[in-house]
Structures are given as structure tokens and as C-alpha cells.
């Protein structure tokens, strides 16, 4: 804090801080070229200087005050030259040091405000400098801003006041995100770097914030909305209506019953919580809802089962048919089902390429997406792009494609149009566009209509494609040790109980596929929630009135394992493997 007693010392320190920053940047000019897109700054020197400064706590405290109260207020909105913008690259390194010492976020918020005061042209130059950062440095910068934001968002006062600091920090992260998208492919950090998965938000704050966002979004056209990549993944639904949407189904005719009941239902009821009953069983349980999504999507997406999709060569990924073999309304209802799964917070089996999720958030699929679905086909197109320009005509390739057993001219105005060095990129772009857009235009539009009958389009478009895929399908970052650490034992069971010790010995000896089968057995889903294995908290209790002849049982809606006591490791192993196998349960009896 500035006082008359230490004012002169602080002024001297202010000049020293400014001098150090200038000295570092001046030194860097000798070895690094400076341009509107290059800061000419060696941040390793900056990091070293601040690491030394961190060893002197009193000096660090004074420097923090000087920067906030003297340096930042002195910065111009329209600084001259790239060199003047280097301070905005240097100070985050100081802030990283302060955050490690658990200092307040005031200085970080002040720096964010100073960045946002810059003239748009200067902010653009700063964005170019951010784009030129190495991935490791960009990741640290993003982490610094996220750290400050998380400190504010988990504090109690956030429930009572809308902090301007949050807005400023989000805006800076938004500018960093756009700078990251502009950088070269080898320098781009993953979009997931911007997500705050490690922060446990107050649910009351989230609910209130979503309400405010919805109010704001009604007053702003979609093109004016900006995404920072910071939204959490539990926006469905904000508040569940009291009424429910009921499906009464027979396991033996699951697909037909589902489509028939959806087709006669009022679309306005799709946004209600789903309740599922099977085979005239009146029991109300979330287990049936999980079973419904698990088995319905599994059946729908089995190659050849529904007649709605085509598959890649190794049958691992599905795509929409160019020549549908079922009525288009089925695609509308499939969209409704996907929307219901997302709305009801159920991960489902959706073996589609990233292009599927890109199209849902209005991002154009690319050659890389085709590479995921059909590596050989994408490789052939890449070969054409890489082929020497002078020899492309000799390949005798025309603007045509055979897809889903249909031969199509990609340029109807010029049949047999030859691919040349001048138009080869146009050919590849048109080819990819035909596969992912033109050939499936009608059926995918039906799917979209159904999907957005349940989910709000403006909410879905907040997601990046990778995030949407993670929310709907889950991830494969299995962490079995975390599952074990988070397990809660009930009744007679405890971590040291002989049966529990044996269980974990058996579990560790399972193959990876058997462990995934166990996760499916326990939770009703064989993949990991987007926020990681920490979201799964297994409970274990003794199966009542059981003997060694009984198999383990699970209540998927509670992640509850009911484990009988077994006389030997061999018996437990045998019963567990058979219990999680594919041939047990009501669906296979």
C-alpha cells in the first residue's frame, strides 16, 4: 500500500521495474527480430528475472504495488511501436510468480483492464504477438488468466455481486482464444486448454448466470455473441419442468416402439425429463432410462441394423446415407433421441467422425475430418494437393466422386472437368463438401430439426466440436487409480476388508477391455465423463442375502456395486468377469 513514508522508495522501485522491462527487451532486440507480428522478446530471460525477484518477499510486495498503482495507470491506449506492447507479455510472467505465492487477483484484474483499454489496432498487434508465442508459453499465459478467474469464481462474494474483474478476465481470454486460432497448426494449443474443468462452480451461481446469459442472448443477434471457451458443461436443463415425458416400451421391440411413440408425441413435450418403463413394469427408476439410451443407441448404430447409416471400411465410424433406405422422418426422430440424451445428461454410443459434431455447431468439416472417417480416401486427396503442379494434368482426374455407390459430377455445369494445378484445391474442397454436406443435405437437416426440438441451438453453439463430442459421447481418458481412490465403502466394507482387497487385486489383473466393461456395468456407460474420472464415485456394499454362488450386481443410477463375500480370489474373479460380460442381464436373457 502506498504511504508518505515509503513513497520515495516506491517511486524509485517503479522506475527500476520499468528500467528492468526496458533493459530485457532492449537486450532481446540484439538477437530477436521485431515486427508487428513478432515481439522480439525472449521470455526465458523475463522468467529468470522474476524467479530471482520472487526470492525477496518484501521487494516482490513493493513491485506488485508499483506495477498496479504506478506502471499500469501510466500506459497509453495507443502506444508507439511493438516494443511498447512488450509490457503486456512481460507482466503475465510476474503474475505467475504472484499466483504461486497465493497473492490476491487485484493486479491481474488491473492488467486485464489495461489490455482492454488498448486501441483496437494496438490490441490487434498484441493478438499477433500472442499468436507467435510457443505453445508452452501460450499454455502458461492461459493458465495464469484462468487461475485468477477461478479464484474469483469460487469465492463466496460472487453470489452477491457481478464482478467486473470476471468480465475483464473473460474478455482477455477471449482475445487469447482468437489469437490461438490464428496461429500456425504447429503452434496452436488445444481448445480444451481454455476450459475450466478443475473449478467446482457454485451451482447457484451457475443457474443465475445462465439465466442472465439467456436474457442477454435474446437482446443480441447470434453473430454478435462471443465464445471464450469457459462455459461449464451442465447447461441442460437450467430448470426441469415438473411434468415428464414417458416412454412405455418392450425390450423385444425397442427400436420400433421408440420410433412409434416419438412419432405421435407432441414435440413441445420433448423438453421434459424422460421417464422410461419396460415390459409393463410400473417401477420408476433412472436405471431404466440409462438402459434405454445404452441399448437403443447400441442397436441403432450396429452396422446393418437400422438401415439409416453407412460405415467406413473397418466399421468403426458411421455417416449418413446419400441414398436413404428409410423414410426421412426417422432421421428427425433420431435427432430427437440425440437431443433427449444430451438434455437428460446421458452419454450415448455415437460412433460418428468429428464432422458430425462440427456440423451441429455450424463449423465446416475439412479434409482432416475425412481423414478420420476414410484415411485412404483422404490420403488420395492429399496426394493430389502435394503433387507437383506441372504434372497434375497428367493424372487425368476429373471433378467426380463415387460415394455410397453413387457416381456424381462435382461440377454439373462442366461434365468431365479435368483437375489441374490451378483448380486442385477447389476439387478437394468440393469433394469434401459433397461427402459431408451436399450428399446428406436432406437427411442431416431432418436430424438437426429433431435435435434442436429438444436442445437450444444458442446453447449448443457455445461448445467447440471436441467439447460437444465429449459431453454427448464421453472420453477415453480412463484413470483406474482415480476410480479406486474415490470409491466409498458402506456397511461392513472398508478399504482394508479382505474381500475389498481381493476385489482390487482382481480388478488390476483385468484386461483394459474388461475394465471398460466393468465401468459400463457400474455406471451404464463405458466411457469417461468429459470432466474426467473424478466425476465417478463408486459405492460398494455387500449384496444382501447372497452366497458365493451369486454374481456381483450394480445400480447404475447410483454407481453402486453390490459385492457378495467370496471365499477365494478365484471365485471372485470368475463371478466378476461373468457379471460384466456381454451375455448377462435382462437384455440377453
CSV table of N, CA and C in Angstrom, one decimal, residues 216-371:
chain,number,residue,atom,x,y,z
A,216,UNK,N,-29.6,-12.0,-22.0
A,216,UNK,CA,-28.7,-11.2,-22.8
A,216,UNK,C,-28.8,-11.7,-24.3
A,217,UNK,N,-28.8,-13.0,-24.5
A,217,UNK,CA,-28.8,-13.6,-25.8
A,217,UNK,C,-30.0,-13.2,-26.6
A,218,UNK,N,-31.2,-13.0,-25.9
A,218,UNK,CA,-32.4,-12.6,-26.6
A,218,UNK,C,-32.2,-11.2,-27.2
A,219,UNK,N,-31.4,-10.4,-26.5
A,219,UNK,CA,-31.2,-9.0,-26.9
A,219,UNK,C,-30.1,-8.8,-27.9
A,220,UNK,N,-29.4,-9.9,-28.2
A,220,UNK,CA,-28.2,-9.8,-29.1
A,220,UNK,C,-28.3,-10.8,-30.2
A,221,UNK,N,-28.2,-10.4,-31.5
A,221,UNK,CA,-28.2,-11.4,-32.6
A,221,UNK,C,-27.1,-12.4,-32.5
A,222,UNK,N,-27.3,-13.6,-33.0
A,222,UNK,CA,-26.2,-14.7,-32.8
A,222,UNK,C,-24.8,-14.2,-33.3
A,223,UNK,N,-24.8,-13.4,-34.4
A,223,UNK,CA,-23.5,-13.0,-34.9
A,223,UNK,C,-22.7,-12.1,-34.0
A,224,UNK,N,-23.4,-11.5,-33.0
A,224,UNK,CA,-22.7,-10.6,-32.1
A,224,UNK,C,-22.3,-11.3,-30.8
A,225,UNK,N,-22.6,-12.6,-30.7
A,225,UNK,CA,-22.2,-13.3,-29.5
A,225,UNK,C,-20.8,-13.8,-29.6
A,226,UNK,N,-20.1,-13.8,-28.5
A,226,UNK,CA,-18.7,-14.3,-28.5
A,226,UNK,C,-18.6,-15.4,-27.5
A,227,UNK,N,-17.7,-16.4,-27.9
A,227,UNK,CA,-17.5,-17.5,-27.0
A,227,UNK,C,-16.0,-17.5,-26.5
A,228,UNK,N,-15.8,-17.7,-25.2
A,228,UNK,CA,-14.5,-17.7,-24.7
A,228,UNK,C,-14.0,-19.1,-24.4
A,229,UNK,N,-14.8,-20.1,-24.5
A,229,UNK,CA,-14.4,-21.5,-24.2
A,229,UNK,C,-14.4,-21.8,-22.7
A,230,UNK,N,-15.1,-20.9,-21.9
A,230,UNK,CA,-15.1,-21.0,-20.5
A,230,UNK,C,-16.3,-21.7,-19.9
A,231,UNK,N,-17.4,-21.8,-20.7
A,231,UNK,CA,-18.6,-22.3,-20.1
A,231,UNK,C,-18.5,-23.7,-19.6
A,232,UNK,N,-19.1,-24.0,-18.5
A,232,UNK,CA,-19.1,-25.4,-18.0
A,232,UNK,C,-20.1,-26.2,-18.8
A,233,UNK,N,-20.2,-27.5,-18.5
A,233,UNK,CA,-20.9,-28.4,-19.3
A,233,UNK,C,-22.2,-28.9,-18.7
A,234,UNK,N,-22.9,-28.1,-17.9
A,234,UNK,CA,-24.1,-28.6,-17.3
A,234,UNK,C,-25.2,-27.6,-17.5
A,235,UNK,N,-25.4,-27.2,-18.7
A,235,UNK,CA,-26.4,-26.2,-19.1
A,235,UNK,C,-27.7,-26.8,-19.5
A,236,UNK,N,-27.8,-28.1,-19.4
A,236,UNK,CA,-29.1,-28.8,-19.8
A,236,UNK,C,-29.6,-29.6,-18.6
A,237,UNK,N,-30.8,-29.4,-18.1
A,237,UNK,CA,-31.6,-28.1,-18.4
A,237,UNK,C,-31.3,-27.2,-17.2
A,238,UNK,N,-31.7,-25.9,-17.4
A,238,UNK,CA,-31.5,-24.9,-16.3
A,238,UNK,C,-32.5,-25.2,-15.2
A,239,UNK,N,-33.7,-25.5,-15.5
A,239,UNK,CA,-34.7,-25.8,-14.5
A,239,UNK,C,-35.6,-26.8,-15.1
A,240,UNK,N,-35.7,-28.0,-14.6
A,240,UNK,CA,-36.6,-29.0,-15.2
A,240,UNK,C,-38.0,-28.8,-14.9
A,241,UNK,N,-38.9,-28.9,-15.9
A,241,UNK,CA,-40.3,-28.8,-15.6
A,241,UNK,C,-40.8,-29.9,-14.7
A,242,UNK,N,-42.0,-29.7,-14.1
A,242,UNK,CA,-42.5,-30.7,-13.2
A,242,UNK,C,-42.9,-32.0,-13.9
A,243,UNK,N,-43.6,-31.8,-15.1
A,243,UNK,CA,-44.1,-32.9,-15.9
A,243,UNK,C,-42.9,-33.7,-16.5
A,244,UNK,N,-43.2,-34.9,-16.9
A,244,UNK,CA,-42.2,-35.7,-17.5
A,244,UNK,C,-42.7,-36.2,-18.9
A,245,UNK,N,-41.7,-36.7,-19.7
A,245,UNK,CA,-42.1,-37.3,-21.0
A,245,UNK,C,-41.9,-38.8,-20.8
A,246,UNK,N,-43.0,-39.6,-21.0
A,246,UNK,CA,-42.9,-41.0,-20.7
A,246,UNK,C,-42.8,-41.9,-22.0
A,247,UNK,N,-42.0,-42.9,-21.9
A,247,UNK,CA,-42.0,-43.9,-22.9
A,247,UNK,C,-42.2,-45.3,-22.3
A,248,UNK,N,-43.2,-46.0,-22.8
A,248,UNK,CA,-43.6,-47.3,-22.3
A,248,UNK,C,-43.2,-48.3,-23.4
A,249,UNK,N,-42.2,-49.1,-23.1
A,249,UNK,CA,-41.5,-49.9,-24.2
A,249,UNK,C,-41.4,-51.4,-23.8
A,250,UNK,N,-41.3,-52.2,-24.9
A,250,UNK,CA,-41.0,-53.6,-24.7
A,250,UNK,C,-39.5,-53.8,-25.2
A,251,UNK,N,-38.8,-54.5,-24.4
A,251,UNK,CA,-37.4,-54.8,-24.7
A,251,UNK,C,-37.2,-55.5,-26.1
A,252,UNK,N,-38.2,-56.4,-26.4
A,252,UNK,CA,-38.1,-57.2,-27.6
A,252,UNK,C,-38.3,-56.3,-28.8
A,253,UNK,N,-38.9,-55.2,-28.7
A,253,UNK,CA,-39.2,-54.3,-29.9
A,253,UNK,C,-38.8,-52.9,-29.6
A,254,UNK,N,-37.6,-52.7,-29.1
A,254,UNK,CA,-37.2,-51.5,-28.5
A,254,UNK,C,-37.2,-50.4,-29.6
A,255,UNK,N,-36.6,-50.6,-30.8
A,255,UNK,CA,-36.4,-49.6,-31.8
A,255,UNK,C,-37.8,-49.2,-32.3
A,256,UNK,N,-38.6,-50.1,-32.7
A,256,UNK,CA,-39.9,-49.8,-33.3
A,256,UNK,C,-40.8,-49.1,-32.3
A,257,UNK,N,-40.9,-49.6,-31.1
A,257,UNK,CA,-41.7,-49.0,-30.0
A,257,UNK,C,-41.3,-47.5,-29.8
A,258,UNK,N,-40.0,-47.3,-29.8
A,258,UNK,CA,-39.5,-45.9,-29.5
A,258,UNK,C,-39.9,-45.0,-30.7
A,259,UNK,N,-39.6,-45.4,-31.9
A,259,UNK,CA,-39.9,-44.5,-33.0
A,259,UNK,C,-41.4,-44.3,-33.1
A,260,UNK,N,-42.2,-45.3,-32.9
A,260,UNK,CA,-43.7,-45.2,-33.0
A,260,UNK,C,-44.2,-44.2,-31.9
A,261,UNK,N,-43.7,-44.3,-30.7
A,261,UNK,CA,-44.2,-43.4,-29.6
A,261,UNK,C,-43.7,-41.9,-29.8
A,262,UNK,N,-42.5,-41.8,-30.3
A,262,UNK,CA,-42.0,-40.4,-30.6
A,262,UNK,C,-42.7,-39.8,-31.7
A,263,UNK,N,-43.1,-40.6,-32.7
A,263,UNK,CA,-43.8,-40.0,-33.9
A,263,UNK,C,-45.1,-39.4,-33.6
A,264,UNK,N,-45.8,-39.9,-32.6
A,264,UNK,CA,-47.2,-39.4,-32.3
A,264,UNK,C,-47.2,-38.5,-31.1
A,265,UNK,N,-46.0,-38.2,-30.5
A,265,UNK,CA,-45.9,-37.3,-29.3
A,265,UNK,C,-45.9,-35.9,-29.8
A,266,UNK,N,-46.3,-35.0,-28.9
A,266,UNK,CA,-46.3,-33.6,-29.2
A,266,UNK,C,-44.8,-33.1,-29.0
A,267,UNK,N,-44.2,-32.4,-30.0
A,267,UNK,CA,-42.8,-32.0,-29.9
A,267,UNK,C,-42.5,-31.1,-28.7
A,268,UNK,N,-43.6,-30.4,-28.2
A,268,UNK,CA,-43.3,-29.5,-27.1
A,268,UNK,C,-43.0,-30.3,-25.8
A,269,UNK,N,-43.4,-31.6,-25.8
A,269,UNK,CA,-43.1,-32.4,-24.6
A,269,UNK,C,-41.7,-33.0,-24.6
A,270,UNK,N,-41.0,-32.9,-25.6
A,270,UNK,CA,-39.6,-33.5,-25.7
A,270,UNK,C,-38.7,-32.8,-24.7
A,271,UNK,N,-39.0,-31.6,-24.3
A,271,UNK,CA,-38.1,-30.9,-23.3
A,271,UNK,C,-38.4,-31.2,-21.9
A,272,UNK,N,-39.1,-32.3,-21.6
A,272,UNK,CA,-39.4,-32.7,-20.3
A,272,UNK,C,-38.4,-33.8,-19.9
A,273,UNK,N,-38.2,-33.9,-18.6
A,273,UNK,CA,-37.4,-35.1,-18.1
A,273,UNK,C,-38.0,-36.4,-18.6
A,274,UNK,N,-37.1,-37.3,-19.1
A,274,UNK,CA,-37.5,-38.5,-19.6
A,274,UNK,C,-37.7,-39.6,-18.5
A,275,UNK,N,-38.8,-40.3,-18.6
A,275,UNK,CA,-39.1,-41.5,-17.7
A,275,UNK,C,-39.4,-42.7,-18.6
A,276,UNK,N,-38.7,-43.8,-18.4
A,276,UNK,CA,-38.9,-45.0,-19.2
A,276,UNK,C,-39.4,-46.1,-18.4
A,277,UNK,N,-40.4,-46.8,-18.9
A,277,UNK,CA,-40.9,-48.1,-18.3
A,277,UNK,C,-40.7,-49.2,-19.3
A,278,UNK,N,-40.4,-50.4,-18.8
A,278,UNK,CA,-40.1,-51.5,-19.6
A,278,UNK,C,-41.1,-52.7,-19.3
A,279,UNK,N,-41.7,-53.3,-20.3
A,279,UNK,CA,-42.4,-54.5,-20.2
A,279,UNK,C,-43.5,-54.5,-19.1
A,280,UNK,N,-44.2,-53.3,-19.1
A,280,UNK,CA,-45.4,-53.2,-18.2
A,280,UNK,C,-44.9,-53.1,-16.7
A,281,UNK,N,-43.6,-52.9,-16.5
A,281,UNK,CA,-43.1,-52.8,-15.1
A,281,UNK,C,-43.4,-51.3,-14.7
A,282,UNK,N,-44.2,-51.1,-13.6
A,282,UNK,CA,-44.5,-49.7,-13.2
A,282,UNK,C,-43.5,-49.1,-12.3
A,283,UNK,N,-42.4,-49.7,-12.1
A,283,UNK,CA,-41.3,-49.2,-11.2
A,283,UNK,C,-40.7,-48.0,-11.8
A,284,UNK,N,-40.6,-46.9,-11.1
A,284,UNK,CA,-39.9,-45.6,-11.5
A,284,UNK,C,-38.5,-45.6,-11.1
A,285,UNK,N,-37.6,-45.7,-12.1
A,285,UNK,CA,-36.1,-45.8,-11.7
A,285,UNK,C,-35.3,-45.2,-12.9
A,286,UNK,N,-34.3,-44.5,-12.5
A,286,UNK,CA,-33.3,-44.0,-13.5
A,286,UNK,C,-32.6,-45.1,-14.2
A,287,UNK,N,-32.5,-46.3,-13.6
A,287,UNK,CA,-31.8,-47.4,-14.2
A,287,UNK,C,-32.4,-47.7,-15.6
A,288,UNK,N,-33.7,-47.7,-15.7
A,288,UNK,CA,-34.4,-47.9,-17.0
A,288,UNK,C,-34.1,-46.9,-18.0
A,289,UNK,N,-33.9,-45.6,-17.6
A,289,UNK,CA,-33.6,-44.6,-18.6
A,289,UNK,C,-32.2,-44.8,-19.1
A,290,UNK,N,-31.2,-45.2,-18.2
A,290,UNK,CA,-29.9,-45.4,-18.7
A,290,UNK,C,-29.8,-46.6,-19.6
A,291,UNK,N,-30.6,-47.7,-19.2
A,291,UNK,CA,-30.6,-48.9,-20.0
A,291,UNK,C,-31.2,-48.5,-21.4
A,292,UNK,N,-32.2,-47.7,-21.4
A,292,UNK,CA,-32.9,-47.3,-22.7
A,292,UNK,C,-31.9,-46.6,-23.6
A,293,UNK,N,-31.1,-45.6,-23.2
A,293,UNK,CA,-30.2,-45.0,-24.0
A,293,UNK,C,-29.0,-45.9,-24.4
A,294,UNK,N,-28.6,-46.7,-23.5
A,294,UNK,CA,-27.5,-47.6,-23.8
A,294,UNK,C,-27.8,-48.6,-24.9
A,295,UNK,N,-29.0,-49.3,-24.7
A,295,UNK,CA,-29.3,-50.4,-25.7
A,295,UNK,C,-29.9,-49.8,-27.0
A,296,UNK,N,-30.7,-48.8,-26.9
A,296,UNK,CA,-31.3,-48.2,-28.1
A,296,UNK,C,-30.2,-47.7,-29.1
A,297,UNK,N,-29.2,-46.9,-28.6
A,297,UNK,CA,-28.2,-46.4,-29.5
A,297,UNK,C,-27.3,-47.5,-29.9
A,298,UNK,N,-27.0,-48.5,-29.1
A,298,UNK,CA,-26.2,-49.7,-29.5
A,298,UNK,C,-26.9,-50.4,-30.6
A,299,UNK,N,-28.2,-50.6,-30.6
A,299,UNK,CA,-28.9,-51.3,-31.6
A,299,UNK,C,-29.0,-50.5,-32.9
A,300,UNK,N,-29.3,-49.2,-32.7
A,300,UNK,CA,-29.4,-48.3,-33.9
A,300,UNK,C,-28.1,-48.2,-34.7
A,301,UNK,N,-27.0,-48.2,-34.0
A,301,UNK,CA,-25.7,-47.9,-34.7
A,301,UNK,C,-25.0,-49.2,-35.0
A,302,UNK,N,-25.5,-50.4,-34.8
A,302,UNK,CA,-24.9,-51.6,-35.3
A,302,UNK,C,-25.0,-51.7,-36.8
A,303,UNK,N,-23.9,-51.8,-37.5
A,303,UNK,CA,-23.9,-51.9,-39.0
A,303,UNK,C,-25.0,-52.8,-39.5
A,304,UNK,N,-25.9,-52.3,-40.4
A,304,UNK,CA,-26.9,-53.1,-41.0
A,304,UNK,C,-28.2,-53.2,-40.2
A,305,UNK,N,-28.2,-52.8,-38.9
A,305,UNK,CA,-29.4,-53.0,-38.1
A,305,UNK,C,-30.5,-52.0,-38.4
A,306,UNK,N,-30.3,-50.7,-38.5
A,306,UNK,CA,-31.3,-49.7,-38.7
A,306,UNK,C,-31.5,-49.3,-40.1
A,307,UNK,N,-30.5,-49.6,-41.0
A,307,UNK,CA,-30.6,-49.1,-42.3
A,307,UNK,C,-30.5,-47.6,-42.5
A,308,UNK,N,-30.1,-46.9,-41.5
A,308,UNK,CA,-30.0,-45.5,-41.6
A,308,UNK,C,-28.6,-44.9,-41.9
A,309,UNK,N,-27.6,-45.7,-41.8
A,309,UNK,CA,-26.3,-45.2,-41.9
A,309,UNK,C,-25.4,-46.0,-42.8
A,310,UNK,N,-24.3,-45.4,-43.3
A,310,UNK,CA,-23.2,-46.1,-43.9
A,310,UNK,C,-22.0,-46.2,-43.0
A,311,UNK,N,-21.0,-47.0,-43.2
A,311,UNK,CA,-19.9,-47.1,-42.3
A,311,UNK,C,-18.6,-47.1,-43.1
A,312,UNK,N,-17.5,-46.7,-42.4
A,312,UNK,CA,-16.2,-46.8,-43.0
A,312,UNK,C,-15.7,-48.2,-43.2
A,313,UNK,N,-14.6,-48.3,-43.8
A,313,UNK,CA,-14.1,-49.7,-44.2
A,313,UNK,C,-14.0,-50.6,-43.1
A,314,UNK,N,-13.5,-50.2,-41.9
A,314,UNK,CA,-13.3,-51.1,-40.8
A,314,UNK,C,-14.5,-51.1,-39.8
A,315,UNK,N,-15.6,-50.4,-40.2
A,315,UNK,CA,-16.9,-50.5,-39.5
A,315,UNK,C,-16.8,-49.8,-38.1
A,316,UNK,N,-15.9,-48.9,-37.9
A,316,UNK,CA,-15.8,-48.2,-36.6
A,316,UNK,C,-16.5,-46.9,-36.6
A,317,UNK,N,-16.8,-46.2,-37.7
A,317,UNK,CA,-17.4,-44.9,-37.7
A,317,UNK,C,-18.6,-45.0,-38.7
A,318,UNK,N,-19.6,-44.2,-38.3
A,318,UNK,CA,-20.9,-44.2,-39.1
A,318,UNK,C,-21.0,-42.8,-39.8
A,319,UNK,N,-21.8,-42.8,-40.9
A,319,UNK,CA,-22.1,-41.5,-41.5
A,319,UNK,C,-23.5,-41.6,-42.2
A,320,UNK,N,-24.1,-40.5,-42.5
A,320,UNK,CA,-25.4,-40.6,-43.1
A,320,UNK,C,-25.4,-41.0,-44.5
A,321,UNK,N,-26.4,-41.7,-45.0
A,321,UNK,CA,-26.5,-42.3,-46.3
A,321,UNK,C,-26.8,-41.2,-47.3
A,322,UNK,N,-26.2,-41.3,-48.5
A,322,UNK,CA,-26.5,-40.4,-49.6
A,322,UNK,C,-27.8,-40.9,-50.3
A,323,UNK,N,-28.1,-42.2,-50.2
A,323,UNK,CA,-29.4,-42.7,-50.7
A,323,UNK,C,-30.1,-43.4,-49.5
A,324,UNK,N,-30.9,-42.6,-48.8
A,324,UNK,CA,-31.6,-43.2,-47.6
A,324,UNK,C,-32.5,-44.4,-47.9
A,325,UNK,N,-32.4,-45.4,-47.1
A,325,UNK,CA,-33.2,-46.6,-47.3
A,325,UNK,C,-34.5,-46.6,-46.3
A,326,UNK,N,-34.6,-45.5,-45.5
A,326,UNK,CA,-35.7,-45.4,-44.6
A,326,UNK,C,-36.3,-44.0,-44.8
A,327,UNK,N,-37.6,-43.8,-44.4
A,327,UNK,CA,-38.2,-42.5,-44.5
A,327,UNK,C,-37.4,-41.4,-43.8
A,328,UNK,N,-37.4,-40.2,-44.3
A,328,UNK,CA,-36.6,-39.1,-43.7
A,328,UNK,C,-37.1,-38.8,-42.3
A,329,UNK,N,-38.3,-39.1,-42.0
A,329,UNK,CA,-38.8,-38.8,-40.6
A,329,UNK,C,-38.0,-39.5,-39.6
A,330,UNK,N,-37.4,-40.7,-39.9
A,330,UNK,CA,-36.6,-41.4,-39.0
A,330,UNK,C,-35.4,-40.6,-38.5
A,331,UNK,N,-34.8,-39.9,-39.5
A,331,UNK,CA,-33.7,-39.0,-39.1
A,331,UNK,C,-34.1,-37.9,-38.2
A,332,UNK,N,-35.3,-37.4,-38.4
A,332,UNK,CA,-35.8,-36.4,-37.4
A,332,UNK,C,-35.9,-37.0,-36.0
A,333,UNK,N,-36.5,-38.2,-36.0
A,333,UNK,CA,-36.6,-38.8,-34.7
A,333,UNK,C,-35.3,-39.2,-34.0
A,334,UNK,N,-34.3,-39.6,-34.9
A,334,UNK,CA,-33.0,-39.9,-34.4
A,334,UNK,C,-32.4,-38.6,-33.8
A,335,UNK,N,-32.6,-37.5,-34.4
A,335,UNK,CA,-32.2,-36.2,-33.9
A,335,UNK,C,-32.8,-35.9,-32.5
A,336,UNK,N,-34.1,-36.2,-32.4
A,336,UNK,CA,-34.8,-36.0,-31.1
A,336,UNK,C,-34.2,-36.9,-30.0
A,337,UNK,N,-33.9,-38.1,-30.4
A,337,UNK,CA,-33.3,-39.0,-29.4
A,337,UNK,C,-31.9,-38.5,-28.9
A,338,UNK,N,-31.1,-38.0,-29.9
A,338,UNK,CA,-29.8,-37.5,-29.5
A,338,UNK,C,-29.9,-36.3,-28.6
A,339,UNK,N,-30.9,-35.4,-29.0
A,339,UNK,CA,-31.2,-34.2,-28.2
A,339,UNK,C,-31.7,-34.6,-26.8
A,340,UNK,N,-32.5,-35.7,-26.7
A,340,UNK,CA,-33.0,-36.1,-25.4
A,340,UNK,C,-31.9,-36.7,-24.5
A,341,UNK,N,-30.9,-37.4,-25.1
A,341,UNK,CA,-29.8,-37.9,-24.4
A,341,UNK,C,-29.0,-36.8,-23.8
A,342,UNK,N,-28.7,-35.7,-24.6
A,342,UNK,CA,-28.0,-34.6,-24.1
A,342,UNK,C,-28.7,-33.8,-23.0
A,343,UNK,N,-30.0,-33.6,-23.3
A,343,UNK,CA,-30.9,-32.9,-22.4
A,343,UNK,C,-31.0,-33.6,-21.0
A,344,UNK,N,-31.0,-34.9,-21.1
A,344,UNK,CA,-31.2,-35.7,-19.8
A,344,UNK,C,-29.8,-36.2,-19.2
A,345,UNK,N,-28.7,-35.6,-19.7
A,345,UNK,CA,-27.4,-35.8,-19.2
A,345,UNK,C,-27.0,-37.3,-19.3
A,346,UNK,N,-27.3,-37.9,-20.4
A,346,UNK,CA,-26.9,-39.3,-20.6
A,346,UNK,C,-25.9,-39.4,-21.8
A,347,UNK,N,-24.7,-39.9,-21.6
A,347,UNK,CA,-23.8,-40.2,-22.7
A,347,UNK,C,-24.3,-41.4,-23.5
A,348,UNK,N,-24.1,-41.4,-24.8
A,348,UNK,CA,-24.6,-42.4,-25.6
A,348,UNK,C,-23.6,-42.8,-26.6
A,349,UNK,N,-23.8,-44.0,-27.3
A,349,UNK,CA,-23.0,-44.5,-28.3
A,349,UNK,C,-23.2,-43.8,-29.6
A,350,UNK,N,-22.3,-42.9,-30.0
A,350,UNK,CA,-22.5,-42.2,-31.3
A,350,UNK,C,-21.1,-42.2,-32.0
A,351,UNK,N,-20.9,-43.3,-32.8
A,351,UNK,CA,-19.6,-43.5,-33.4
A,351,UNK,C,-19.5,-42.7,-34.8
A,352,UNK,N,-19.6,-41.4,-34.6
A,352,UNK,CA,-19.5,-40.5,-35.8
A,352,UNK,C,-18.2,-39.8,-35.8
A,353,UNK,N,-17.7,-39.4,-37.0
A,353,UNK,CA,-16.5,-38.6,-37.0
A,353,UNK,C,-16.7,-37.2,-36.5
A,354,UNK,N,-15.7,-36.4,-36.3
A,354,UNK,CA,-15.8,-35.1,-35.7
A,354,UNK,C,-16.7,-34.2,-36.6
A,355,UNK,N,-16.8,-34.5,-37.9
A,355,UNK,CA,-17.6,-33.7,-38.8
A,355,UNK,C,-19.0,-33.7,-38.3
A,356,UNK,N,-19.5,-34.7,-37.7
A,356,UNK,CA,-20.9,-34.8,-37.2
A,356,UNK,C,-21.1,-33.6,-36.1
A,357,UNK,N,-20.2,-33.5,-35.2
A,357,UNK,CA,-20.3,-32.5,-34.2
A,357,UNK,C,-19.9,-31.1,-34.7
A,358,UNK,N,-19.1,-31.0,-35.7
A,358,UNK,CA,-18.8,-29.7,-36.3
A,358,UNK,C,-20.1,-29.1,-37.0
A,359,UNK,N,-20.8,-30.0,-37.7
A,359,UNK,CA,-22.0,-29.6,-38.3
A,359,UNK,C,-23.1,-29.1,-37.4
A,360,UNK,N,-23.1,-29.7,-36.2
A,360,UNK,CA,-24.1,-29.3,-35.2
A,360,UNK,C,-23.8,-27.9,-34.6
A,361,UNK,N,-22.6,-27.5,-34.7
A,361,UNK,CA,-22.2,-26.1,-34.2
A,361,UNK,C,-21.8,-25.2,-35.3
A,362,UNK,N,-22.2,-25.6,-36.5
A,362,UNK,CA,-22.1,-24.7,-37.7
A,362,UNK,C,-20.6,-24.5,-38.0
A,363,UNK,N,-19.8,-25.5,-37.9
A,363,UNK,CA,-18.4,-25.4,-38.4
A,363,UNK,C,-18.2,-26.3,-39.6
A,364,UNK,N,-17.6,-25.8,-40.6
A,364,UNK,CA,-17.4,-26.5,-41.8
A,364,UNK,C,-16.4,-27.7,-41.7
A,365,UNK,N,-16.8,-28.9,-42.0
A,365,UNK,CA,-15.9,-30.1,-42.0
A,365,UNK,C,-14.7,-29.9,-43.0
A,366,UNK,N,-13.6,-30.5,-42.7
A,366,UNK,CA,-12.4,-30.3,-43.5
A,366,UNK,C,-11.9,-31.7,-44.0
A,367,UNK,N,-10.8,-31.6,-44.8
A,367,UNK,CA,-10.1,-32.8,-45.2
A,367,UNK,C,-9.6,-33.7,-44.0
A,368,UNK,N,-9.3,-33.0,-42.9
A,368,UNK,CA,-8.8,-33.8,-41.8
A,368,UNK,C,-10.0,-34.6,-41.2
A,369,UNK,N,-11.2,-34.1,-41.3
A,369,UNK,CA,-12.4,-34.9,-40.9
A,369,UNK,C,-12.6,-36.1,-41.8
A,370,UNK,N,-12.4,-35.9,-43.1
A,370,UNK,CA,-12.5,-37.1,-44.0
A,370,UNK,C,-11.4,-38.1,-43.7
A,371,UNK,N,-10.2,-37.6,-43.2
A,371,UNK,CA,-9.1,-38.5,-42.9
A,371,UNK,C,-9.5,-39.4,-41.7
